[in-house]
Structures are given as structure tokens and as C-alpha cells.
């Protein structure tokens, strides 16, 4: 299955969420001219802009195994084309009055309930599922083997399509422009929204030419133009750490990710108990687990009343 097919299927599954924009924007899932000041217009459909904010929001909603496909130039292009087609469909559906139909209104009402419930649970569970410093330390001390790593670096990059664009980017950087600002404005990689930050990675995680350049840089140093199968990169090294056992501070986020699911489950169960205690609940339907009253065996005589006591 190619990138376009996979991304299209994922977006079809998410299409219901886009209907929430129908009421306020006449069927459009994007923003007609108002968006964040840093948002870049990626496409325009009958005057409705599809911005980098729209793109990032949709990528974030994709399943994790698909998200990475949008980070390549081809995957990004296909994702934008898919968003354009969805916008066209939404606009035509609005013209045909589909957004005002009873079926859509009923689904919107149900979707609103789900969003309210999800938002409330997220807020409550996140606030209640706190992990203490003592728990972090205890997990760290009991699981030292989990935090052994090889040499790692942290880098940011700016990815452009042509060598001339890369030269222009280098000129801006040498002229004093902030790397993060240029990445947000010029990079075609999904990391652009984070100022080009790729996080920490070890050897074997990036294409060879990118990896070789990144590991050869000094912290804070910016590379020249690096050509790969994805385009032309300018790389900035933002951190280095030697092989060994990561410190507790470095491992905190990883530990939180390991402990959080159980904490959230506990918080959710506690919330359920609290809500039930303060509510009057009447179940009108018999519990299926209890089952119906067992019928008398076939041919059995009904129970007879006890004989009257003789006086």
C-alpha cells in the first residue's frame, strides 16, 4: 500500500471530526484568512486557505505508524493534496446542504457529547494522575538497565527541495537569523513547527549522510549543505551525550511514559467511583449477566401449596 492510499484511508476515518467546522465556516475545515501569525499558507481552495497549522493538526491526529510517512517530501505533498480534496468535498457538500441535513445534525450532536466527555476525562485524569519525584527515583533505581545508551546527539535541521534554497537559508543564518525561526518559515519537514528539532537519536536512526554530518558537528555548530534522498539539509547540533547510563533527569520523560498508563487507569477508576457515589442511578433493564428466571423443566408439575395443618 503506497503512502497516498494509507494517508487517504486515515483521513477518511477522521473525516467526521472535520464536520465540526461546517457550522462556522460553511463546510470548510480550514481557515479563510485568519490563522496564527506564524502559519504558512500551503494551498488555497476557492479562497479558503490550508495552512501549516491545519497540516500539523491533521498530522497529529493520524495514527503514529502513518505520521512518519508525512515527513518525506513526497508524503508531505500527498498529504496536502489529500487535504485539498477533502476541502473541495466539504465545500461541495455545504453547497448541496448536506451540512444542514438531519443525519449530520444528529451525528454532530453525538460527536459533541463524545468531545465533551473526552475533554473532561483528559482534564481530570491528567490532573489526578500525578507521578511523584519519589516514584520516578524508585523506578529509575530499580531499572538501571533500561537507561543504558550508546552515544547520542540532539539536532535540528532545515529541509528544502533545491540547492539554491539551501544556499539562501545558509545566507540568512550567516546574517544572524535564528535557526528556529528560519526552520519554521522555510523547512518542508514536519519538524518545522518545532523549529526543526529532531530530538535525541543514536547511530542507525538517520540516513547515513545525515548521521555522519550530525555526529561530526560540535555542539551549537551549523553544518553546510547536506544532500540526501529527502532533499537538502542544514543541520544544527544542539546536544551531545556519551554512551553510558542516562541520568535521572535525562530519563524522567521516559519513566513518566512508562508509569503514566497505570496511573491514569487508577485515576479513571477513582473518578468513576466518585461520580457514582454522588448520583442516583436507576437501571431499568435487567442485568444480562444475571439471566432470565429459569423456566421449570419440561413436564414438571407446578409446585403445590403445603397441606393445611390438622387441628
PDB file of C-alpha atoms in Angstrom:
ATOM      1  CA  UNK A   1       0.000   0.000   0.000  1.00  0.00           C
ATOM      2  CA  UNK A   2       1.551   3.340  -1.026  1.00  0.00           C
ATOM      3  CA  UNK A   3       1.753   6.483   1.087  1.00  0.00           C
ATOM      4  CA  UNK A   4      -1.198   8.195  -0.575  1.00  0.00           C
ATOM      5  CA  UNK A   5      -3.520   5.230  -0.078  1.00  0.00           C
ATOM      6  CA  UNK A   6      -2.597   4.875   3.588  1.00  0.00           C
ATOM      7  CA  UNK A   7      -2.917   8.593   4.318  1.00  0.00           C
ATOM      8  CA  UNK A   8      -6.207   8.824   2.420  1.00  0.00           C
ATOM      9  CA  UNK A   9      -7.694   5.940   4.386  1.00  0.00           C
ATOM     10  CA  UNK A  10      -6.614   7.515   7.653  1.00  0.00           C
ATOM     11  CA  UNK A  11      -8.117  10.874   6.694  1.00  0.00           C
ATOM     12  CA  UNK A  12     -11.385   9.250   5.664  1.00  0.00           C
ATOM     13  CA  UNK A  13     -11.549   7.717   9.124  1.00  0.00           C
ATOM     14  CA  UNK A  14     -11.012  11.187  10.610  1.00  0.00           C
ATOM     15  CA  UNK A  15     -13.423  12.981   8.277  1.00  0.00           C
ATOM     16  CA  UNK A  16     -16.187  13.149  10.865  1.00  0.00           C
ATOM     17  CA  UNK A  17     -14.046  15.411  13.000  1.00  0.00           C
ATOM     18  CA  UNK A  18     -13.748  17.890  10.166  1.00  0.00           C
ATOM     19  CA  UNK A  19     -17.521  18.297  10.110  1.00  0.00           C
ATOM     20  CA  UNK A  20     -17.271  20.336  13.304  1.00  0.00           C
ATOM     21  CA  UNK A  21     -16.025  23.184  11.135  1.00  0.00           C
ATOM     22  CA  UNK A  22     -19.059  23.052   8.827  1.00  0.00           C
ATOM     23  CA  UNK A  23     -21.327  25.142  11.026  1.00  0.00           C
ATOM     24  CA  UNK A  24     -18.962  28.091  11.405  1.00  0.00           C
ATOM     25  CA  UNK A  25     -17.168  28.051   8.058  1.00  0.00           C
ATOM     26  CA  UNK A  26     -19.774  26.937   5.524  1.00  0.00           C
ATOM     27  CA  UNK A  27     -18.396  23.448   5.122  1.00  0.00           C
ATOM     28  CA  UNK A  28     -14.739  24.370   5.263  1.00  0.00           C
ATOM     29  CA  UNK A  29     -12.311  22.539   7.528  1.00  0.00           C
ATOM     30  CA  UNK A  30      -9.661  25.222   7.106  1.00  0.00           C
ATOM     31  CA  UNK A  31      -9.368  28.892   7.896  1.00  0.00           C
ATOM     32  CA  UNK A  32     -10.399  31.581   5.361  1.00  0.00           C
ATOM     33  CA  UNK A  33      -7.757  34.187   6.113  1.00  0.00           C
ATOM     34  CA  UNK A  34      -7.337  34.033   9.857  1.00  0.00           C
ATOM     35  CA  UNK A  35      -4.679  31.823  11.377  1.00  0.00           C
ATOM     36  CA  UNK A  36      -1.663  32.066  13.629  1.00  0.00           C
ATOM     37  CA  UNK A  37       0.843  34.716  12.623  1.00  0.00           C
ATOM     38  CA  UNK A  38       3.493  32.026  12.056  1.00  0.00           C
ATOM     39  CA  UNK A  39       1.219  29.841   9.900  1.00  0.00           C
ATOM     40  CA  UNK A  40       2.298  29.389   6.305  1.00  0.00           C
ATOM     41  CA  UNK A  41      -0.324  29.021   3.557  1.00  0.00           C
ATOM     42  CA  UNK A  42       0.258  25.661   1.861  1.00  0.00           C
ATOM     43  CA  UNK A  43      -2.701  25.751  -0.539  1.00  0.00           C
ATOM     44  CA  UNK A  44      -5.852  27.729  -1.303  1.00  0.00           C
ATOM     45  CA  UNK A  45      -9.172  26.185  -2.335  1.00  0.00           C
ATOM     46  CA  UNK A  46     -11.736  28.676  -3.664  1.00  0.00           C
ATOM     47  CA  UNK A  47     -10.329  31.334  -1.344  1.00  0.00           C
ATOM     48  CA  UNK A  48     -10.071  29.066   1.708  1.00  0.00           C
ATOM     49  CA  UNK A  49      -6.517  28.669   2.956  1.00  0.00           C
ATOM     50  CA  UNK A  50      -4.973  25.401   4.063  1.00  0.00           C
ATOM     51  CA  UNK A  51      -2.149  26.430   6.382  1.00  0.00           C
ATOM     52  CA  UNK A  52       0.809  24.787   8.077  1.00  0.00           C
ATOM     53  CA  UNK A  53      -1.300  24.854  11.263  1.00  0.00           C
ATOM     54  CA  UNK A  54      -4.022  22.816   9.523  1.00  0.00           C
ATOM     55  CA  UNK A  55      -1.371  20.424   8.221  1.00  0.00           C
ATOM     56  CA  UNK A  56       0.259  19.949  11.629  1.00  0.00           C
ATOM     57  CA  UNK A  57      -3.114  19.455  13.322  1.00  0.00           C
ATOM     58  CA  UNK A  58      -4.131  16.744  10.857  1.00  0.00           C
ATOM     59  CA  UNK A  59      -0.739  15.015  11.058  1.00  0.00           C
ATOM     60  CA  UNK A  60      -1.008  14.954  14.836  1.00  0.00           C
ATOM     61  CA  UNK A  61      -4.410  13.254  14.543  1.00  0.00           C
ATOM     62  CA  UNK A  62      -3.045  10.481  12.312  1.00  0.00           C
ATOM     63  CA  UNK A  63      -2.076   7.109  13.787  1.00  0.00           C
ATOM     64  CA  UNK A  64       1.580   7.090  14.814  1.00  0.00           C
ATOM     65  CA  UNK A  65       2.578   4.471  12.250  1.00  0.00           C
ATOM     66  CA  UNK A  66       1.284   6.710   9.444  1.00  0.00           C
ATOM     67  CA  UNK A  67       2.570  10.004  10.837  1.00  0.00           C
ATOM     68  CA  UNK A  68       6.132   9.323   9.774  1.00  0.00           C
ATOM     69  CA  UNK A  69       5.090   8.967   6.133  1.00  0.00           C
ATOM     70  CA  UNK A  70       4.203  12.662   6.017  1.00  0.00           C
ATOM     71  CA  UNK A  71       7.763  13.661   6.935  1.00  0.00           C
ATOM     72  CA  UNK A  72       9.152  12.886   3.486  1.00  0.00           C
ATOM     73  CA  UNK A  73       8.764  15.495   0.706  1.00  0.00           C
ATOM     74  CA  UNK A  74       6.578  13.089  -1.299  1.00  0.00           C
ATOM     75  CA  UNK A  75       4.481  12.157   1.710  1.00  0.00           C
ATOM     76  CA  UNK A  76       4.022  15.825   2.615  1.00  0.00           C
ATOM     77  CA  UNK A  77       2.932  16.641  -0.944  1.00  0.00           C
ATOM     78  CA  UNK A  78       0.395  13.799  -0.965  1.00  0.00           C
ATOM     79  CA  UNK A  79      -0.929  14.844   2.441  1.00  0.00           C
ATOM     80  CA  UNK A  80      -1.515  18.405   1.186  1.00  0.00           C
ATOM     81  CA  UNK A  81      -3.247  17.075  -1.945  1.00  0.00           C
ATOM     82  CA  UNK A  82      -5.487  14.941   0.261  1.00  0.00           C
ATOM     83  CA  UNK A  83      -6.384  17.970   2.408  1.00  0.00           C
ATOM     84  CA  UNK A  84      -7.181  19.933  -0.761  1.00  0.00           C
ATOM     85  CA  UNK A  85      -9.521  17.196  -1.991  1.00  0.00           C
ATOM     86  CA  UNK A  86     -11.227  16.960   1.386  1.00  0.00           C
ATOM     87  CA  UNK A  87     -11.743  20.738   1.367  1.00  0.00           C
ATOM     88  CA  UNK A  88     -13.315  20.513  -2.100  1.00  0.00           C
ATOM     89  CA  UNK A  89     -15.673  17.786  -0.903  1.00  0.00           C
ATOM     90  CA  UNK A  90     -16.631  19.765   2.208  1.00  0.00           C
ATOM     91  CA  UNK A  91     -17.371  22.885   0.158  1.00  0.00           C
ATOM     92  CA  UNK A  92     -19.492  20.952  -2.335  1.00  0.00           C
ATOM     93  CA  UNK A  93     -21.307  19.148   0.483  1.00  0.00           C
ATOM     94  CA  UNK A  94     -22.132  22.535   2.031  1.00  0.00           C
ATOM     95  CA  UNK A  95     -23.486  23.796  -1.320  1.00  0.00           C
ATOM     96  CA  UNK A  96     -25.689  20.708  -1.516  1.00  0.00           C
ATOM     97  CA  UNK A  97     -26.972  21.335   2.013  1.00  0.00           C
ATOM     98  CA  UNK A  98     -25.514  18.140   3.417  1.00  0.00           C
ATOM     99  CA  UNK A  99     -24.159  20.015   6.441  1.00  0.00           C
ATOM    100  CA  UNK A 100     -27.732  21.071   7.311  1.00  0.00           C
ATOM    101  CA  UNK A 101     -29.229  17.584   6.955  1.00  0.00           C
ATOM    102  CA  UNK A 102     -30.868  15.837   9.903  1.00  0.00           C
ATOM    103  CA  UNK A 103     -28.419  12.952   9.656  1.00  0.00           C
ATOM    104  CA  UNK A 104     -25.422  15.265  10.011  1.00  0.00           C
ATOM    105  CA  UNK A 105     -27.072  17.239  12.822  1.00  0.00           C
ATOM    106  CA  UNK A 106     -27.689  14.030  14.786  1.00  0.00           C
ATOM    107  CA  UNK A 107     -24.115  12.854  14.269  1.00  0.00           C
ATOM    108  CA  UNK A 108     -22.794  16.294  15.216  1.00  0.00           C
ATOM    109  CA  UNK A 109     -24.801  16.208  18.451  1.00  0.00           C
ATOM    110  CA  UNK A 110     -23.417  12.776  19.266  1.00  0.00           C
ATOM    111  CA  UNK A 111     -19.895  13.870  18.348  1.00  0.00           C
ATOM    112  CA  UNK A 112     -20.240  16.911  20.604  1.00  0.00           C
ATOM    113  CA  UNK A 113     -21.112  14.644  23.539  1.00  0.00           C
ATOM    114  CA  UNK A 114     -18.065  12.482  22.871  1.00  0.00           C
ATOM    115  CA  UNK A 115     -15.769  15.503  22.642  1.00  0.00           C
ATOM    116  CA  UNK A 116     -17.119  16.918  25.913  1.00  0.00           C
ATOM    117  CA  UNK A 117     -16.657  13.573  27.670  1.00  0.00           C
ATOM    118  CA  UNK A 118     -13.161  13.095  26.210  1.00  0.00           C
ATOM    119  CA  UNK A 119     -12.121  16.649  27.133  1.00  0.00           C
ATOM    120  CA  UNK A 120     -13.440  16.307  30.681  1.00  0.00           C
ATOM    121  CA  UNK A 121     -11.780  12.925  31.216  1.00  0.00           C
ATOM    122  CA  UNK A 122      -8.493  14.162  29.785  1.00  0.00           C
ATOM    123  CA  UNK A 123      -8.521  17.179  32.095  1.00  0.00           C
ATOM    124  CA  UNK A 124      -9.486  15.229  35.220  1.00  0.00           C
ATOM    125  CA  UNK A 125      -7.342  12.161  34.629  1.00  0.00           C
ATOM    126  CA  UNK A 126      -4.272  14.208  33.716  1.00  0.00           C
ATOM    127  CA  UNK A 127      -4.639  16.364  36.822  1.00  0.00           C
ATOM    128  CA  UNK A 128      -5.180  13.358  39.113  1.00  0.00           C
ATOM    129  CA  UNK A 129      -2.563  11.044  37.579  1.00  0.00           C
ATOM    130  CA  UNK A 130       0.443  12.768  39.090  1.00  0.00           C
ATOM    131  CA  UNK A 131       3.767  10.939  39.358  1.00  0.00           C
ATOM    132  CA  UNK A 132       5.844  11.978  42.371  1.00  0.00           C
ATOM    133  CA  UNK A 133       9.594  12.515  42.376  1.00  0.00           C
ATOM    134  CA  UNK A 134       9.886   9.568  44.774  1.00  0.00           C
ATOM    135  CA  UNK A 135       8.146   7.272  42.278  1.00  0.00           C
ATOM    136  CA  UNK A 136      10.415   8.458  39.470  1.00  0.00           C
ATOM    137  CA  UNK A 137      13.517   7.853  41.565  1.00  0.00           C
ATOM    138  CA  UNK A 138      12.356   4.420  42.718  1.00  0.00           C
ATOM    139  CA  UNK A 139      11.625   3.252  39.164  1.00  0.00           C
ATOM    140  CA  UNK A 140      14.971   4.604  37.967  1.00  0.00           C
ATOM    141  CA  UNK A 141      16.960   2.832  40.678  1.00  0.00           C
ATOM    142  CA  UNK A 142      15.191  -0.485  40.086  1.00  0.00           C
ATOM    143  CA  UNK A 143      15.551  -0.375  36.274  1.00  0.00           C
ATOM    144  CA  UNK A 144      19.078   0.867  35.569  1.00  0.00           C
ATOM    145  CA  UNK A 145      19.466  -1.477  32.591  1.00  0.00           C
ATOM    146  CA  UNK A 146      16.652   0.310  30.775  1.00  0.00           C
ATOM    147  CA  UNK A 147      18.652   3.549  30.672  1.00  0.00           C
ATOM    148  CA  UNK A 148      21.894   2.314  29.120  1.00  0.00           C
ATOM    149  CA  UNK A 149      22.501   4.015  25.767  1.00  0.00           C
ATOM    150  CA  UNK A 150      25.140   4.411  23.115  1.00  0.00           C
ATOM    151  CA  UNK A 151      26.450   7.825  22.089  1.00  0.00           C
ATOM    152  CA  UNK A 152      23.581  10.161  21.216  1.00  0.00           C
ATOM    153  CA  UNK A 153      23.176  13.614  19.725  1.00  0.00           C
ATOM    154  CA  UNK A 154      20.338  16.086  19.522  1.00  0.00           C
ATOM    155  CA  UNK A 155      19.960  18.059  16.328  1.00  0.00           C
ATOM    156  CA  UNK A 156      17.693  20.411  14.454  1.00  0.00           C
ATOM    157  CA  UNK A 157      17.542  20.727  10.695  1.00  0.00           C
ATOM    158  CA  UNK A 158      16.082  22.763   7.882  1.00  0.00           C
ATOM    159  CA  UNK A 159      14.991  20.705   4.870  1.00  0.00           C
ATOM    160  CA  UNK A 160      14.417  22.367   1.483  1.00  0.00           C
ATOM    161  CA  UNK A 161      13.852  20.990  -2.003  1.00  0.00           C
ATOM    162  CA  UNK A 162      16.628  22.671  -4.001  1.00  0.00           C
ATOM    163  CA  UNK A 163      20.288  23.510  -3.525  1.00  0.00           C
ATOM    164  CA  UNK A 164      19.590  27.168  -4.272  1.00  0.00           C
ATOM    165  CA  UNK A 165      17.032  27.313  -1.467  1.00  0.00           C
ATOM    166  CA  UNK A 166      19.624  25.734   0.841  1.00  0.00           C
ATOM    167  CA  UNK A 167      22.172  28.384  -0.139  1.00  0.00           C
ATOM    168  CA  UNK A 168      19.642  31.112   0.587  1.00  0.00           C
ATOM    169  CA  UNK A 169      18.957  29.578   4.008  1.00  0.00           C
ATOM    170  CA  UNK A 170      22.676  29.486   4.821  1.00  0.00           C
ATOM    171  CA  UNK A 171      22.976  33.138   3.830  1.00  0.00           C
ATOM    172  CA  UNK A 172      20.153  34.043   6.230  1.00  0.00           C
ATOM    173  CA  UNK A 173      21.755  32.082   9.067  1.00  0.00           C
ATOM    174  CA  UNK A 174      25.163  33.642   8.488  1.00  0.00           C
ATOM    175  CA  UNK A 175      23.441  37.029   8.500  1.00  0.00           C
ATOM    176  CA  UNK A 176      22.242  36.430  12.057  1.00  0.00           C
ATOM    177  CA  UNK A 177      18.792  34.899  11.554  1.00  0.00           C
ATOM    178  CA  UNK A 178      17.698  32.483  14.304  1.00  0.00           C
ATOM    179  CA  UNK A 179      17.874  28.861  13.200  1.00  0.00           C
ATOM    180  CA  UNK A 180      14.475  28.041  14.763  1.00  0.00           C
ATOM    181  CA  UNK A 181      12.743  30.950  13.010  1.00  0.00           C
ATOM    182  CA  UNK A 182      14.187  30.039   9.604  1.00  0.00           C
ATOM    183  CA  UNK A 183      13.215  26.386  10.122  1.00  0.00           C
ATOM    184  CA  UNK A 184       9.603  27.354  10.846  1.00  0.00           C
ATOM    185  CA  UNK A 185       9.471  29.591   7.777  1.00  0.00           C
ATOM    186  CA  UNK A 186      11.436  27.568   5.223  1.00  0.00           C
ATOM    187  CA  UNK A 187      11.673  23.886   6.158  1.00  0.00           C
ATOM    188  CA  UNK A 188       9.380  21.436   4.371  1.00  0.00           C
ATOM    189  CA  UNK A 189       9.843  18.813   7.089  1.00  0.00           C
ATOM    190  CA  UNK A 190       7.177  18.201   9.728  1.00  0.00           C
ATOM    191  CA  UNK A 191       9.738  19.223  12.375  1.00  0.00           C
ATOM    192  CA  UNK A 192       9.450  22.814  11.083  1.00  0.00           C
ATOM    193  CA  UNK A 193       6.687  23.528  13.614  1.00  0.00           C
ATOM    194  CA  UNK A 194       9.196  22.712  16.386  1.00  0.00           C
ATOM    195  CA  UNK A 195      11.933  24.904  14.946  1.00  0.00           C
ATOM    196  CA  UNK A 196      13.458  21.912  13.182  1.00  0.00           C
ATOM    197  CA  UNK A 197      14.114  19.969  16.405  1.00  0.00           C
ATOM    198  CA  UNK A 198      14.537  16.221  15.839  1.00  0.00           C
ATOM    199  CA  UNK A 199      15.173  15.296  19.468  1.00  0.00           C
ATOM    200  CA  UNK A 200      17.831  12.844  20.632  1.00  0.00           C
ATOM    201  CA  UNK A 201      18.939   9.985  18.387  1.00  0.00           C
ATOM    202  CA  UNK A 202      21.722   7.416  18.220  1.00  0.00           C
ATOM    203  CA  UNK A 203      23.608   5.866  15.357  1.00  0.00           C
ATOM    204  CA  UNK A 204      21.493   3.937  12.903  1.00  0.00           C
ATOM    205  CA  UNK A 205      18.397   6.128  13.299  1.00  0.00           C
ATOM    206  CA  UNK A 206      19.043   8.561  10.429  1.00  0.00           C
ATOM    207  CA  UNK A 207      20.134   8.166   6.812  1.00  0.00           C
ATOM    208  CA  UNK A 208      23.948   7.690   6.717  1.00  0.00           C
ATOM    209  CA  UNK A 209      24.913  11.059   5.229  1.00  0.00           C
ATOM    210  CA  UNK A 210      22.761  12.944   7.753  1.00  0.00           C
ATOM    211  CA  UNK A 211      24.036  10.856  10.671  1.00  0.00           C
ATOM    212  CA  UNK A 212      27.698  11.241   9.694  1.00  0.00           C
ATOM    213  CA  UNK A 213      27.372  15.029   9.480  1.00  0.00           C
ATOM    214  CA  UNK A 214      25.420  15.390  12.731  1.00  0.00           C
ATOM    215  CA  UNK A 215      27.820  13.287  14.787  1.00  0.00           C
ATOM    216  CA  UNK A 216      30.823  15.206  13.393  1.00  0.00           C
ATOM    217  CA  UNK A 217      29.496  18.625  14.464  1.00  0.00           C
ATOM    218  CA  UNK A 218      30.346  20.388  17.702  1.00  0.00           C
ATOM    219  CA  UNK A 219      27.517  21.461  19.987  1.00  0.00           C
ATOM    220  CA  UNK A 220      25.988  24.689  18.641  1.00  0.00           C
ATOM    221  CA  UNK A 221      27.689  24.302  15.242  1.00  0.00           C
ATOM    222  CA  UNK A 222      25.735  24.571  11.984  1.00  0.00           C
ATOM    223  CA  UNK A 223      26.623  22.381   9.007  1.00  0.00           C
ATOM    224  CA  UNK A 224      26.964  23.284   5.365  1.00  0.00           C
ATOM    225  CA  UNK A 225      24.518  21.899   2.799  1.00  0.00           C
ATOM    226  CA  UNK A 226      23.905  18.163   3.169  1.00  0.00           C
ATOM    227  CA  UNK A 227      22.174  16.363   0.297  1.00  0.00           C
ATOM    228  CA  UNK A 228      20.095  13.250   0.985  1.00  0.00           C
ATOM    229  CA  UNK A 229      17.297  11.341  -0.706  1.00  0.00           C
ATOM    230  CA  UNK A 230      14.846  13.710   1.026  1.00  0.00           C
ATOM    231  CA  UNK A 231      16.325  16.989  -0.237  1.00  0.00           C
ATOM    232  CA  UNK A 232      18.887  19.477   1.054  1.00  0.00           C
ATOM    233  CA  UNK A 233      19.527  19.831   4.784  1.00  0.00           C
ATOM    234  CA  UNK A 234      21.215  22.377   7.001  1.00  0.00           C
ATOM    235  CA  UNK A 235      21.882  20.755  10.387  1.00  0.00           C
ATOM    236  CA  UNK A 236      22.486  22.323  13.785  1.00  0.00           C
ATOM    237  CA  UNK A 237      23.813  20.211  16.654  1.00  0.00           C
ATOM    238  CA  UNK A 238      22.098  21.205  19.906  1.00  0.00           C
ATOM    239  CA  UNK A 239      23.316  18.492  22.273  1.00  0.00           C
ATOM    240  CA  UNK A 240      25.714  15.572  22.774  1.00  0.00           C
ATOM    241  CA  UNK A 241      25.868  12.815  25.347  1.00  0.00           C
ATOM    242  CA  UNK A 242      28.357   9.984  25.669  1.00  0.00           C
ATOM    243  CA  UNK A 243      27.491   6.303  25.899  1.00  0.00           C
ATOM    244  CA  UNK A 244      26.585   5.101  29.384  1.00  0.00           C
ATOM    245  CA  UNK A 245      23.681   5.164  31.821  1.00  0.00           C
ATOM    246  CA  UNK A 246      21.448   8.179  31.410  1.00  0.00           C
ATOM    247  CA  UNK A 247      20.928  10.340  34.482  1.00  0.00           C
ATOM    248  CA  UNK A 248      17.594  10.501  36.285  1.00  0.00           C
ATOM    249  CA  UNK A 249      16.936  13.972  34.849  1.00  0.00           C
ATOM    250  CA  UNK A 250      17.563  12.706  31.326  1.00  0.00           C
ATOM    251  CA  UNK A 251      15.355   9.642  31.872  1.00  0.00           C
ATOM    252  CA  UNK A 252      12.439  11.409  33.571  1.00  0.00           C
ATOM    253  CA  UNK A 253      10.236  11.679  30.493  1.00  0.00           C
ATOM    254  CA  UNK A 254      10.814   8.036  29.585  1.00  0.00           C
ATOM    255  CA  UNK A 255       9.932   6.956  33.135  1.00  0.00           C
ATOM    256  CA  UNK A 256       6.785   9.073  33.134  1.00  0.00           C
ATOM    257  CA  UNK A 257       5.712   7.450  29.862  1.00  0.00           C
ATOM    258  CA  UNK A 258       6.179   4.019  31.441  1.00  0.00           C
ATOM    259  CA  UNK A 259       4.290   4.821  34.665  1.00  0.00           C
ATOM    260  CA  UNK A 260       1.558   7.088  33.316  1.00  0.00           C
ATOM    261  CA  UNK A 261      -0.841   4.494  31.790  1.00  0.00           C
ATOM    262  CA  UNK A 262      -1.290   2.689  35.121  1.00  0.00           C
ATOM    263  CA  UNK A 263      -1.617   5.993  36.982  1.00  0.00           C
ATOM    264  CA  UNK A 264      -4.261   7.179  34.532  1.00  0.00           C
ATOM    265  CA  UNK A 265      -6.182   3.915  34.866  1.00  0.00           C
ATOM    266  CA  UNK A 266      -6.189   4.290  38.646  1.00  0.00           C
ATOM    267  CA  UNK A 267      -7.337   7.915  38.372  1.00  0.00           C
ATOM    268  CA  UNK A 268     -10.125   6.918  35.978  1.00  0.00           C
ATOM    269  CA  UNK A 269     -11.390   4.147  38.278  1.00  0.00           C
ATOM    270  CA  UNK A 270     -11.354   6.551  41.218  1.00  0.00           C
ATOM    271  CA  UNK A 271     -13.274   9.140  39.199  1.00  0.00           C
ATOM    272  CA  UNK A 272     -15.919   6.565  38.269  1.00  0.00           C
ATOM    273  CA  UNK A 273     -16.354   5.646  41.923  1.00  0.00           C
ATOM    274  CA  UNK A 274     -16.623   9.301  42.979  1.00  0.00           C
ATOM    275  CA  UNK A 275     -19.217  10.136  40.308  1.00  0.00           C
ATOM    276  CA  UNK A 276     -21.349   7.104  41.174  1.00  0.00           C
ATOM    277  CA  UNK A 277     -21.351   7.950  44.885  1.00  0.00           C
ATOM    278  CA  UNK A 278     -22.933  11.327  44.223  1.00  0.00           C
ATOM    279  CA  UNK A 279     -25.534  10.149  41.726  1.00  0.00           C
ATOM    280  CA  UNK A 280     -28.930   8.472  41.817  1.00  0.00           C
ATOM    281  CA  UNK A 281     -28.789   5.716  39.226  1.00  0.00           C
ATOM    282  CA  UNK A 282     -31.747   3.501  38.331  1.00  0.00           C
ATOM    283  CA  UNK A 283     -31.120   0.661  35.898  1.00  0.00           C
ATOM    284  CA  UNK A 284     -34.422  -0.072  34.141  1.00  0.00           C
ATOM    285  CA  UNK A 285     -33.181  -3.115  32.265  1.00  0.00           C
ATOM    286  CA  UNK A 286     -32.312  -6.425  33.897  1.00  0.00           C
ATOM    287  CA  UNK A 287     -28.606  -7.209  34.073  1.00  0.00           C
ATOM    288  CA  UNK A 288     -27.922  -9.623  31.169  1.00  0.00           C
ATOM    289  CA  UNK A 289     -25.288 -11.339  33.304  1.00  0.00           C
ATOM    290  CA  UNK A 290     -27.960 -12.388  35.765  1.00  0.00           C
ATOM    291  CA  UNK A 291     -30.014 -14.013  33.019  1.00  0.00           C
ATOM    292  CA  UNK A 292     -33.808 -14.542  32.945  1.00  0.00           C
ATOM    293  CA  UNK A 293     -35.567 -16.595  35.618  1.00  0.00           C
ATOM    294  CA  UNK A 294     -35.031 -20.286  34.775  1.00  0.00           C
ATOM    295  CA  UNK A 295     -38.229 -21.967  33.444  1.00  0.00           C
ATOM    296  CA  UNK A 296     -39.492 -25.184  35.015  1.00  0.00           C
ATOM    297  CA  UNK A 297     -38.231 -28.383  33.334  1.00  0.00           C
ATOM    298  CA  UNK A 298     -40.480 -29.718  30.579  1.00  0.00           C
ATOM    299  CA  UNK A 299     -43.240 -31.889  32.045  1.00  0.00           C
ATOM    300  CA  UNK A 300     -42.622 -30.866  35.621  1.00  0.00           C
ATOM    301  CA  UNK A 301     -45.618 -30.295  37.833  1.00  0.00           C
ATOM    302  CA  UNK A 302     -46.099 -26.834  39.312  1.00  0.00           C
ATOM    303  CA  UNK A 303     -45.283 -26.524  42.970  1.00  0.00           C
ATOM    304  CA  UNK A 304     -48.210 -27.475  45.210  1.00  0.00           C
ATOM    305  CA  UNK A 305     -49.229 -25.493  48.244  1.00  0.00           C
ATOM    306  CA  UNK A 306     -48.309 -27.059  51.582  1.00  0.00           C
ATOM    307  CA  UNK A 307     -51.197 -29.106  53.083  1.00  0.00           C
ATOM    308  CA  UNK A 308     -53.213 -27.412  55.806  1.00  0.00           C
ATOM    309  CA  UNK A 309     -52.121 -28.318  59.302  1.00  0.00           C
ATOM    310  CA  UNK A 310     -54.587 -30.648  61.057  1.00  0.00           C
ATOM    311  CA  UNK A 311     -56.071 -29.350  64.247  1.00  0.00           C
TER     312      UNK A 311
END
